[in-house]
PDB file of C-alpha atoms in Angstrom:
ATOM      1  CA  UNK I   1      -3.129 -40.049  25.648  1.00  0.00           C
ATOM      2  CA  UNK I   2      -4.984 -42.212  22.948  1.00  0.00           C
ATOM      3  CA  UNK I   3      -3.861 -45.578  23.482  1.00  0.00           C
ATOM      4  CA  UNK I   4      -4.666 -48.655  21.011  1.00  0.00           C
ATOM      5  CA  UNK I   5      -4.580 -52.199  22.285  1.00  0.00           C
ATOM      6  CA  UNK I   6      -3.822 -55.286  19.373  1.00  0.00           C
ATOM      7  CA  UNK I   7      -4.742 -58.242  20.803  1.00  0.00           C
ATOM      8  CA  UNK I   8      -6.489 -61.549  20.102  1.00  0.00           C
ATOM      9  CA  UNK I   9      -6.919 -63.116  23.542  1.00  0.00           C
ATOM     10  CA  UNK I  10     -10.417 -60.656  24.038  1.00  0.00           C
ATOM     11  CA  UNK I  11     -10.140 -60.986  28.106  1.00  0.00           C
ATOM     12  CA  UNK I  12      -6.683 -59.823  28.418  1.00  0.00           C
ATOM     13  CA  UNK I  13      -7.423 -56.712  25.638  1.00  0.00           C
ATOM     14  CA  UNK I  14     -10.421 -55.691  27.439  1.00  0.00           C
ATOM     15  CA  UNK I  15      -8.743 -56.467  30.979  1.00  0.00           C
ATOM     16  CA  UNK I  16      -5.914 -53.928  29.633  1.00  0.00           C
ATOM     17  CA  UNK I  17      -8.125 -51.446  28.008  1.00  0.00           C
ATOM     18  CA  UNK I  18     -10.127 -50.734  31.440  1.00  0.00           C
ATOM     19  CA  UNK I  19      -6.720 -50.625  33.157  1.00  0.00           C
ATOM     20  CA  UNK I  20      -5.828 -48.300  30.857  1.00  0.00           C
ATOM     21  CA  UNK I  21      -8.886 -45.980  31.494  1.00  0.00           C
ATOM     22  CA  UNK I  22      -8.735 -46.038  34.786  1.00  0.00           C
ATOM     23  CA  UNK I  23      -5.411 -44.461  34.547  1.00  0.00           C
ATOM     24  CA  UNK I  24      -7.107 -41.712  32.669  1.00  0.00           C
ATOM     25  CA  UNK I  25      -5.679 -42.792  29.290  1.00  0.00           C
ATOM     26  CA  UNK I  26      -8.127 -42.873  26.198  1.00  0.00           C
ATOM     27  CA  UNK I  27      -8.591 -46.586  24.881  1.00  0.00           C
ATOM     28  CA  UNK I  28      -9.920 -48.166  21.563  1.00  0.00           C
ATOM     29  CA  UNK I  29      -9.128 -52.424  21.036  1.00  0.00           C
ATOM     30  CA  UNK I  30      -8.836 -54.369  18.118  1.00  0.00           C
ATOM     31  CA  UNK I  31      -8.747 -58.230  18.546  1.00  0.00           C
ATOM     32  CA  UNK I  32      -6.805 -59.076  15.107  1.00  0.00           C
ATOM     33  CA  UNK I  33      -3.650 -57.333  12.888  1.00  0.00           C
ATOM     34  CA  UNK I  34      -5.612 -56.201  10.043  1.00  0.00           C
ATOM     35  CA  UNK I  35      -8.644 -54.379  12.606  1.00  0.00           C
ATOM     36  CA  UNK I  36      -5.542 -52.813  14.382  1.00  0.00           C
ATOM     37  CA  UNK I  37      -4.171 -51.665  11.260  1.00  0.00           C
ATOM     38  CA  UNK I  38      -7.461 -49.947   9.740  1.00  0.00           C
ATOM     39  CA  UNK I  39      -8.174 -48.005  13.346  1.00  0.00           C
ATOM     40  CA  UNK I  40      -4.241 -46.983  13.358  1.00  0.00           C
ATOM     41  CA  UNK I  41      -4.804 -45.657   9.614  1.00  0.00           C
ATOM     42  CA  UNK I  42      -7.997 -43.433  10.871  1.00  0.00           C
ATOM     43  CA  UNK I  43      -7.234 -42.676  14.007  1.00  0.00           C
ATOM     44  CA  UNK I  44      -3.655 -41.189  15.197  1.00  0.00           C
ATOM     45  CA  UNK I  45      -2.573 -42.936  18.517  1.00  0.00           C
ATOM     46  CA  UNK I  46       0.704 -42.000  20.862  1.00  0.00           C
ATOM     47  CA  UNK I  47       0.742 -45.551  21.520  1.00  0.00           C
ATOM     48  CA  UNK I  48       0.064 -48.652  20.247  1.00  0.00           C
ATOM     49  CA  UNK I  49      -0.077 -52.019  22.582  1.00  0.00           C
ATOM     50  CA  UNK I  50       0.927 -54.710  19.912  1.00  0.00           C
ATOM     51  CA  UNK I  51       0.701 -58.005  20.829  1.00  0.00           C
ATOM     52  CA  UNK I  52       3.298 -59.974  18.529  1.00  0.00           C
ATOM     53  CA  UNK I  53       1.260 -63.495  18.397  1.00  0.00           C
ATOM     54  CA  UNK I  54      -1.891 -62.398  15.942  1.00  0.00           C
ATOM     55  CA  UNK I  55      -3.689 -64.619  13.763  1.00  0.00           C
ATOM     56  CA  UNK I  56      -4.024 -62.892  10.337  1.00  0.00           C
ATOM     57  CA  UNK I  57      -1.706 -60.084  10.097  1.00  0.00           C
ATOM     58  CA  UNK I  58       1.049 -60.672  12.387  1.00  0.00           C
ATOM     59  CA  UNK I  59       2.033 -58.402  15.224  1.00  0.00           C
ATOM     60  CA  UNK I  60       5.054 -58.118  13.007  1.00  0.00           C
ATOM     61  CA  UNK I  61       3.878 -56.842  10.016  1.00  0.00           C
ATOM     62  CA  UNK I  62       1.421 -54.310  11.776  1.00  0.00           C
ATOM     63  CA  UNK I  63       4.725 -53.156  13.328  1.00  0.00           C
ATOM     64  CA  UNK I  64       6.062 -52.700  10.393  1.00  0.00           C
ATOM     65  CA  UNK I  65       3.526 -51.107   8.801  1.00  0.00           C
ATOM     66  CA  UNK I  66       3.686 -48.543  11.529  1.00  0.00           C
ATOM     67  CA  UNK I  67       7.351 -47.538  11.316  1.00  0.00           C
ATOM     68  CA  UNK I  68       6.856 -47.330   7.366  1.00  0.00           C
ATOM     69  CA  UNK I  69       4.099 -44.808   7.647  1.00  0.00           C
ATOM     70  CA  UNK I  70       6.017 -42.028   9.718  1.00  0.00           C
ATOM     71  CA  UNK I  71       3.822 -41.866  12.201  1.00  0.00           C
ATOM     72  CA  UNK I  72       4.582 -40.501  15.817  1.00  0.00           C
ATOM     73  CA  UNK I  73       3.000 -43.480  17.446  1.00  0.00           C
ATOM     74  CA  UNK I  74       5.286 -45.656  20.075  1.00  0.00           C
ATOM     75  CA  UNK I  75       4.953 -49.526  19.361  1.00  0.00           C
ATOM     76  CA  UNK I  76       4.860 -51.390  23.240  1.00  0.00           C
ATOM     77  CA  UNK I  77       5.026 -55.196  21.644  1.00  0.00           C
ATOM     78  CA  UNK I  78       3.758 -58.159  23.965  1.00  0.00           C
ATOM     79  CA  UNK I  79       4.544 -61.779  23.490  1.00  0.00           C
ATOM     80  CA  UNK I  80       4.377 -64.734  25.704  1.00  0.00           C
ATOM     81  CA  UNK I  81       8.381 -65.102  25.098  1.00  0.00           C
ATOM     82  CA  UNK I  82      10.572 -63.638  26.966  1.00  0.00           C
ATOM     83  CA  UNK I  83      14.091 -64.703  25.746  1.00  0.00           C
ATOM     84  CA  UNK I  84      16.619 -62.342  24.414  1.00  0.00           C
ATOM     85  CA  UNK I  85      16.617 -63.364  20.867  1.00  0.00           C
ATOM     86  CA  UNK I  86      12.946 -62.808  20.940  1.00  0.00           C
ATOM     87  CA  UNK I  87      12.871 -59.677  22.105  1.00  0.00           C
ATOM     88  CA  UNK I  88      16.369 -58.857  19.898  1.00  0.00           C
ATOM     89  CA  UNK I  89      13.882 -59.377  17.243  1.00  0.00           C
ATOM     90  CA  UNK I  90      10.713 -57.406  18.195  1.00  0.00           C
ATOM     91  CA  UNK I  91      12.997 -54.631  18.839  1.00  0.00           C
ATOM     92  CA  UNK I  92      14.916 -55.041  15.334  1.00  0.00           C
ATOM     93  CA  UNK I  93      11.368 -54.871  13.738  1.00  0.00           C
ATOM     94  CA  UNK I  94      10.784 -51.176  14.892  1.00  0.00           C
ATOM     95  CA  UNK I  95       9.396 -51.770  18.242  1.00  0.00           C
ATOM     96  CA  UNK I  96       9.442 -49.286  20.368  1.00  0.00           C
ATOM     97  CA  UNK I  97       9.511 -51.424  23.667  1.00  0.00           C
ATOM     98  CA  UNK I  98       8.916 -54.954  24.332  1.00  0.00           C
ATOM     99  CA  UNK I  99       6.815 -56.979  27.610  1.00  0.00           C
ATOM    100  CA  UNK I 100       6.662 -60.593  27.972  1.00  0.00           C
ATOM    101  CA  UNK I 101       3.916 -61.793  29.185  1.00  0.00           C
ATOM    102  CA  UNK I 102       2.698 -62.320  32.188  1.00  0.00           C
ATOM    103  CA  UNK I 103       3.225 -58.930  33.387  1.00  0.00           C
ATOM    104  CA  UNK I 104       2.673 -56.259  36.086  1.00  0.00           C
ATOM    105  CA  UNK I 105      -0.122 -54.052  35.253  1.00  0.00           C
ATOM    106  CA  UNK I 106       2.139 -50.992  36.982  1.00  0.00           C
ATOM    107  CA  UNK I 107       5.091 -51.333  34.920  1.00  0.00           C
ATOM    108  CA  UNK I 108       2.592 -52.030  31.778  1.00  0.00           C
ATOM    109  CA  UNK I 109       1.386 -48.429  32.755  1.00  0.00           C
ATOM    110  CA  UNK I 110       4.700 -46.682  33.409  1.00  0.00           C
ATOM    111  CA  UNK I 111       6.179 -47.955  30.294  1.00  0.00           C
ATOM    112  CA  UNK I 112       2.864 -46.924  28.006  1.00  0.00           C
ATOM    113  CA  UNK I 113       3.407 -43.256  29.458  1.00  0.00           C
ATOM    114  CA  UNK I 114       7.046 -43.512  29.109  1.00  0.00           C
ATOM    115  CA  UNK I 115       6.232 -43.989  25.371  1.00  0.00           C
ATOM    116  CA  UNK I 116       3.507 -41.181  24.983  1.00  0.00           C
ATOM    117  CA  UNK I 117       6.093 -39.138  26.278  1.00  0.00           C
ATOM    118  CA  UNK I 118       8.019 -39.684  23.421  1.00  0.00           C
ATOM    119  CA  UNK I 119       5.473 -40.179  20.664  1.00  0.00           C
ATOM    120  CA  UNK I 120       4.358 -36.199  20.851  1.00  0.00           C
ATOM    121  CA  UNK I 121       7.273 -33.066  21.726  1.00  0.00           C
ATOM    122  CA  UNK I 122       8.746 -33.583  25.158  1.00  0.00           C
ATOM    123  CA  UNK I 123       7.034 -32.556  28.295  1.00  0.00           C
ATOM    124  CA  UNK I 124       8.859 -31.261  31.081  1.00  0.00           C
ATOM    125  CA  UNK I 125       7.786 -32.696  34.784  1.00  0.00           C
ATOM    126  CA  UNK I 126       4.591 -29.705  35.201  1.00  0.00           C
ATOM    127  CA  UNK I 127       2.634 -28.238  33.103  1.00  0.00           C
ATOM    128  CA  UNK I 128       1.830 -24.437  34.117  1.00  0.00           C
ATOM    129  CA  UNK I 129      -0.377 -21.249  33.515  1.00  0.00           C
ATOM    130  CA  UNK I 130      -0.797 -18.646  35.907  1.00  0.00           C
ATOM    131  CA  UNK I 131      -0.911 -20.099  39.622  1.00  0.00           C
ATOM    132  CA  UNK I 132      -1.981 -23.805  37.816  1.00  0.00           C
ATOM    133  CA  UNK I 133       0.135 -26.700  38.032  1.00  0.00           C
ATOM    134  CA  UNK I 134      -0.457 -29.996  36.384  1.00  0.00           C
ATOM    135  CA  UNK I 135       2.002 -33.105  37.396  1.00  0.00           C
ATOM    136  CA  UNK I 136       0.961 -35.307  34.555  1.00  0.00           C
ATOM    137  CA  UNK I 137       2.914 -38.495  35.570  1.00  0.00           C
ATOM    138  CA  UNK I 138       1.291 -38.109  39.561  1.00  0.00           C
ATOM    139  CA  UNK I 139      -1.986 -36.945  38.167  1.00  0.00           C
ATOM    140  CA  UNK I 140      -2.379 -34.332  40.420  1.00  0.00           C
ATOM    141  CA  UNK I 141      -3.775 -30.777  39.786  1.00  0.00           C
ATOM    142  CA  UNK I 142      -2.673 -27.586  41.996  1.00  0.00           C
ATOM    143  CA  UNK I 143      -3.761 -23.965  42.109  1.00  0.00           C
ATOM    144  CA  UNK I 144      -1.792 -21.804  44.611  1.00  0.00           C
ATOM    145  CA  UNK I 145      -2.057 -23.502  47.890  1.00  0.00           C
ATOM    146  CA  UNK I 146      -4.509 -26.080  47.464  1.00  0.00           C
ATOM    147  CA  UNK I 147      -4.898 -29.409  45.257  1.00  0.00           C
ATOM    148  CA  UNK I 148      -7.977 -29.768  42.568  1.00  0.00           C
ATOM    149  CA  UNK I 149      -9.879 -33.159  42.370  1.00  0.00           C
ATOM    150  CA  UNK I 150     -10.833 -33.877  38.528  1.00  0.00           C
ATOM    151  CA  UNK I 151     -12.371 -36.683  36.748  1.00  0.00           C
ATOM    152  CA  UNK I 152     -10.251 -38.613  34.537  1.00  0.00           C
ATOM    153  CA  UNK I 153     -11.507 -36.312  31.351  1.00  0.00           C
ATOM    154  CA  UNK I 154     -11.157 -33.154  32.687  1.00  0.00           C
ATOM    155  CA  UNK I 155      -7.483 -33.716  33.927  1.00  0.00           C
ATOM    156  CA  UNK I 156      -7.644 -35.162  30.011  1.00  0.00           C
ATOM    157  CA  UNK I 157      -8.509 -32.275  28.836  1.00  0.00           C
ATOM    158  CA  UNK I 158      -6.656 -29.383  31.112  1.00  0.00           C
ATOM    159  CA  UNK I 159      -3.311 -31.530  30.356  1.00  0.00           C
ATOM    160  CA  UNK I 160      -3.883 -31.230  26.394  1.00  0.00           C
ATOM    161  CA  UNK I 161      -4.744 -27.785  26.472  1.00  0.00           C
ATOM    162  CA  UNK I 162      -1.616 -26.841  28.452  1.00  0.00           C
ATOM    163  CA  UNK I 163       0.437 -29.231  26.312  1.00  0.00           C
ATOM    164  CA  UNK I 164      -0.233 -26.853  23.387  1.00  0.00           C
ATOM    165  CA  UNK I 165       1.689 -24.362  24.841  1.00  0.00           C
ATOM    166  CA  UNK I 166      -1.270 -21.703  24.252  1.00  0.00           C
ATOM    167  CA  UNK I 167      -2.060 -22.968  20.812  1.00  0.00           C
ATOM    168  CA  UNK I 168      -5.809 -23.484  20.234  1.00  0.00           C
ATOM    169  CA  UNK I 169      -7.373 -26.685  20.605  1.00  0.00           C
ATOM    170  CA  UNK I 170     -10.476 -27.230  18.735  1.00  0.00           C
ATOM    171  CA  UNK I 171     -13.393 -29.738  20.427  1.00  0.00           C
ATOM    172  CA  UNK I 172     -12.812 -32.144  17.564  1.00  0.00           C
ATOM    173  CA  UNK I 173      -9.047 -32.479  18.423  1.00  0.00           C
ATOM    174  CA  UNK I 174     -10.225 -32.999  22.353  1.00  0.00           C
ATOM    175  CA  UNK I 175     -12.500 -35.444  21.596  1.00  0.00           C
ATOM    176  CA  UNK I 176      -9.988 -37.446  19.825  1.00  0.00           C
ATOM    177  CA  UNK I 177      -7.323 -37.164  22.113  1.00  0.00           C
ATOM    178  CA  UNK I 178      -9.664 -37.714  25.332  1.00  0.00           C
ATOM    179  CA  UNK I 179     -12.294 -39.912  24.612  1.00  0.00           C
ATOM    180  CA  UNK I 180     -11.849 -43.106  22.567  1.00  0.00           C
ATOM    181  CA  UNK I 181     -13.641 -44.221  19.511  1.00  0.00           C
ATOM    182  CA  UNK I 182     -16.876 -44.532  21.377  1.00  0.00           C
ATOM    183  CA  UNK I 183     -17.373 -40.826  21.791  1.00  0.00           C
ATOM    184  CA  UNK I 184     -20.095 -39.366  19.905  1.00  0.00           C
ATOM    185  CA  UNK I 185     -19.296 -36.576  17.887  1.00  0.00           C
ATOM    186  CA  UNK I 186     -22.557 -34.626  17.951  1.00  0.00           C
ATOM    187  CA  UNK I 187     -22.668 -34.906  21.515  1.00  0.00           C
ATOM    188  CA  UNK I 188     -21.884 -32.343  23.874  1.00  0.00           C
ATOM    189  CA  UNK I 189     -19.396 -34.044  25.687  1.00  0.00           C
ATOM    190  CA  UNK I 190     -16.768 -31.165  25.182  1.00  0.00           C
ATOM    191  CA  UNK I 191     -18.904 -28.504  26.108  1.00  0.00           C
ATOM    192  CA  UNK I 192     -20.315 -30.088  29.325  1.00  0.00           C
ATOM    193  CA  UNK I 193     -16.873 -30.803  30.401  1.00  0.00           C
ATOM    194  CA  UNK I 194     -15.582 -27.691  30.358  1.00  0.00           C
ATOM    195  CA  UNK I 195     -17.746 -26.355  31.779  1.00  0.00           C
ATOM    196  CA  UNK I 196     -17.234 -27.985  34.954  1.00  0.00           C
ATOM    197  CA  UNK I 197     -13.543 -28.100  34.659  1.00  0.00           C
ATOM    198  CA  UNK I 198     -13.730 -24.361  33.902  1.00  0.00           C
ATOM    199  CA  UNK I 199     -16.004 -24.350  38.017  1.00  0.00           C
ATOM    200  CA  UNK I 200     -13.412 -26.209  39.277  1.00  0.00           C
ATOM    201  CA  UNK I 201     -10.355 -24.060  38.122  1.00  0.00           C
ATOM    202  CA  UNK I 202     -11.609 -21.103  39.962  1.00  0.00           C
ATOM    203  CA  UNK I 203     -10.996 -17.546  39.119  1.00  0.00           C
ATOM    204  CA  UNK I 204      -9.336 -15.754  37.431  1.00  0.00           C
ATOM    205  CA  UNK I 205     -10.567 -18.149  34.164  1.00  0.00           C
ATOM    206  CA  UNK I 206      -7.418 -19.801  32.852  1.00  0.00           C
ATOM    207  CA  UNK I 207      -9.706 -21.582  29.595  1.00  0.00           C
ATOM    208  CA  UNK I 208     -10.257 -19.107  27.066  1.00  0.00           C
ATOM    209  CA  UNK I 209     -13.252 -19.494  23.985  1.00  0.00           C
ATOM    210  CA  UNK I 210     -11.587 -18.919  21.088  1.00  0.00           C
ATOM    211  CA  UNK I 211     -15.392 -18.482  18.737  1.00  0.00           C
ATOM    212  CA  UNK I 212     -15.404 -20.762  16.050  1.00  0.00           C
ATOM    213  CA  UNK I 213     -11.978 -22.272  16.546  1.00  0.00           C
ATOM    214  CA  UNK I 214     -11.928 -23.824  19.947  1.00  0.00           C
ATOM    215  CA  UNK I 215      -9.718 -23.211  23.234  1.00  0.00           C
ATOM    216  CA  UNK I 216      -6.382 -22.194  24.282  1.00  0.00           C
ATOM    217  CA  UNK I 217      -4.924 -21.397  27.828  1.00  0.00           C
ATOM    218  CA  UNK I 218      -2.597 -18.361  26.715  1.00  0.00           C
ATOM    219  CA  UNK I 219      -0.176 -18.552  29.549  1.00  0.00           C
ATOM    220  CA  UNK I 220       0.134 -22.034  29.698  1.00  0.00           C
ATOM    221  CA  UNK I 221       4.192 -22.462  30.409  1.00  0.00           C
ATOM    222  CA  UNK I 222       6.810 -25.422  31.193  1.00  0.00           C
ATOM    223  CA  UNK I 223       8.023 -26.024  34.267  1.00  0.00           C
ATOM    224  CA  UNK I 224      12.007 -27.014  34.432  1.00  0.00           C
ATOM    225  CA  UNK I 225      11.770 -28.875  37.714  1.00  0.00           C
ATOM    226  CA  UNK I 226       9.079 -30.916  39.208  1.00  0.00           C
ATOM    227  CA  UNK I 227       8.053 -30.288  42.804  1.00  0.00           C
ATOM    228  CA  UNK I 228       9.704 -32.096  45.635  1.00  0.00           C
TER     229      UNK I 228
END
């Protein structure tokens, strides 16, 4: 998921931004409304982590400007109040969710990938092609029998290519959805990776080249029931 995180207290942003990562999530952070609002008008994000208290712009009126654009992205507002009339209000603004501050990093977490869940179509419990299975909200990878150890971006990258549903994926749209705004474009960051997820899958190859377009797992498939 590409997550962005709106929020002036820089320590906090950052401290949630490498939380974020380590959970495998993609992460850019703006410290003020109107930065938050020109990366959300470049870049397209499944969530955004809004804090409601900005100098500038106001949490508020990023929000809104959010909702108004018809975007996918999920709005997850913070604020350091936590009555109900407060959060009656973030909600009434658009929000998707709302967290008072402090909070638990966990349910920070669950609640982000509760809303990425719902900013792109559904996803059942495991993702599948051939003997593959890929339990996005454990972040666990199986083929047949045994369980696959991937870095962060290749489990990134497997779980958007079998999200497509066997629809190509082109580097550029990896990239974006993987890495965060830090990524160099002319690398070959793409490439490299899957390369080694491709080692790591094993044969038969699930990953397919599609020249000049990008790559697609053809028979990637849904799962109705997670495994017990």
């Amino acid at each position: 998921m590409r997550i962005l995180v709106v929020e002036d207290e820089k320590p906090l942003a950052d401290a949630v931004a490498r939380g974020l990562r380590r959970d495998g999530m993609a992460v850019d952070v703006a410290y003020d409304g109107e930065s938050g609002q020109e990366k959300a008008s470049i870049t397209r994000y499944d969530v955004v982590v809004l804090d409601r208290d900005l100098p500038g712009m106001s949490g508020d009126e990023l929000c809104r400007q959010l909702i108004n654009s018809g975007a996918l992205t999920r709005v997850l507002m913070l604020t350091a109040s936590g009555t109900v009339a407060d959060r009656v209000a973030g909600l009434s603004l658009g929000a998707d969710d709302y967290l008072a501050k402090p909070f638990a990093f966990a349910e920070l977490v669950a609640r982000v990938r509760a809303l990425g869940r719902r900013a792109t179509p559904a996803q059942p419990p495991l993702l599948t092609a051939l003997e593959l299975e890929l339990d996005p909200a454990r972040r666990t990878v199986r083929r047949g029998d045994g369980e696959i150890e991937l870095t962060r971006k290749e489990l990134g990258v497997l779980e958007v290519l079998l999200s497509a549903g066997g629809a190509v994926v082109s580097s550029e749209e990896l990239l974006e959805r993987v890495w965060d705004e830090n990524a160099d474009p002319f690398t070959t960051t793409v490439r490299v990776t899957m390369m080694t997820l491709r080692k790591k899958l094993g044969e038969p190859g699930i990953i397919e080249t599609v020249v000049g377009s990008g790559y697609r797992v053809p028979s990637a498939g849904r799962a109705e029931h997670a495994r017990d």
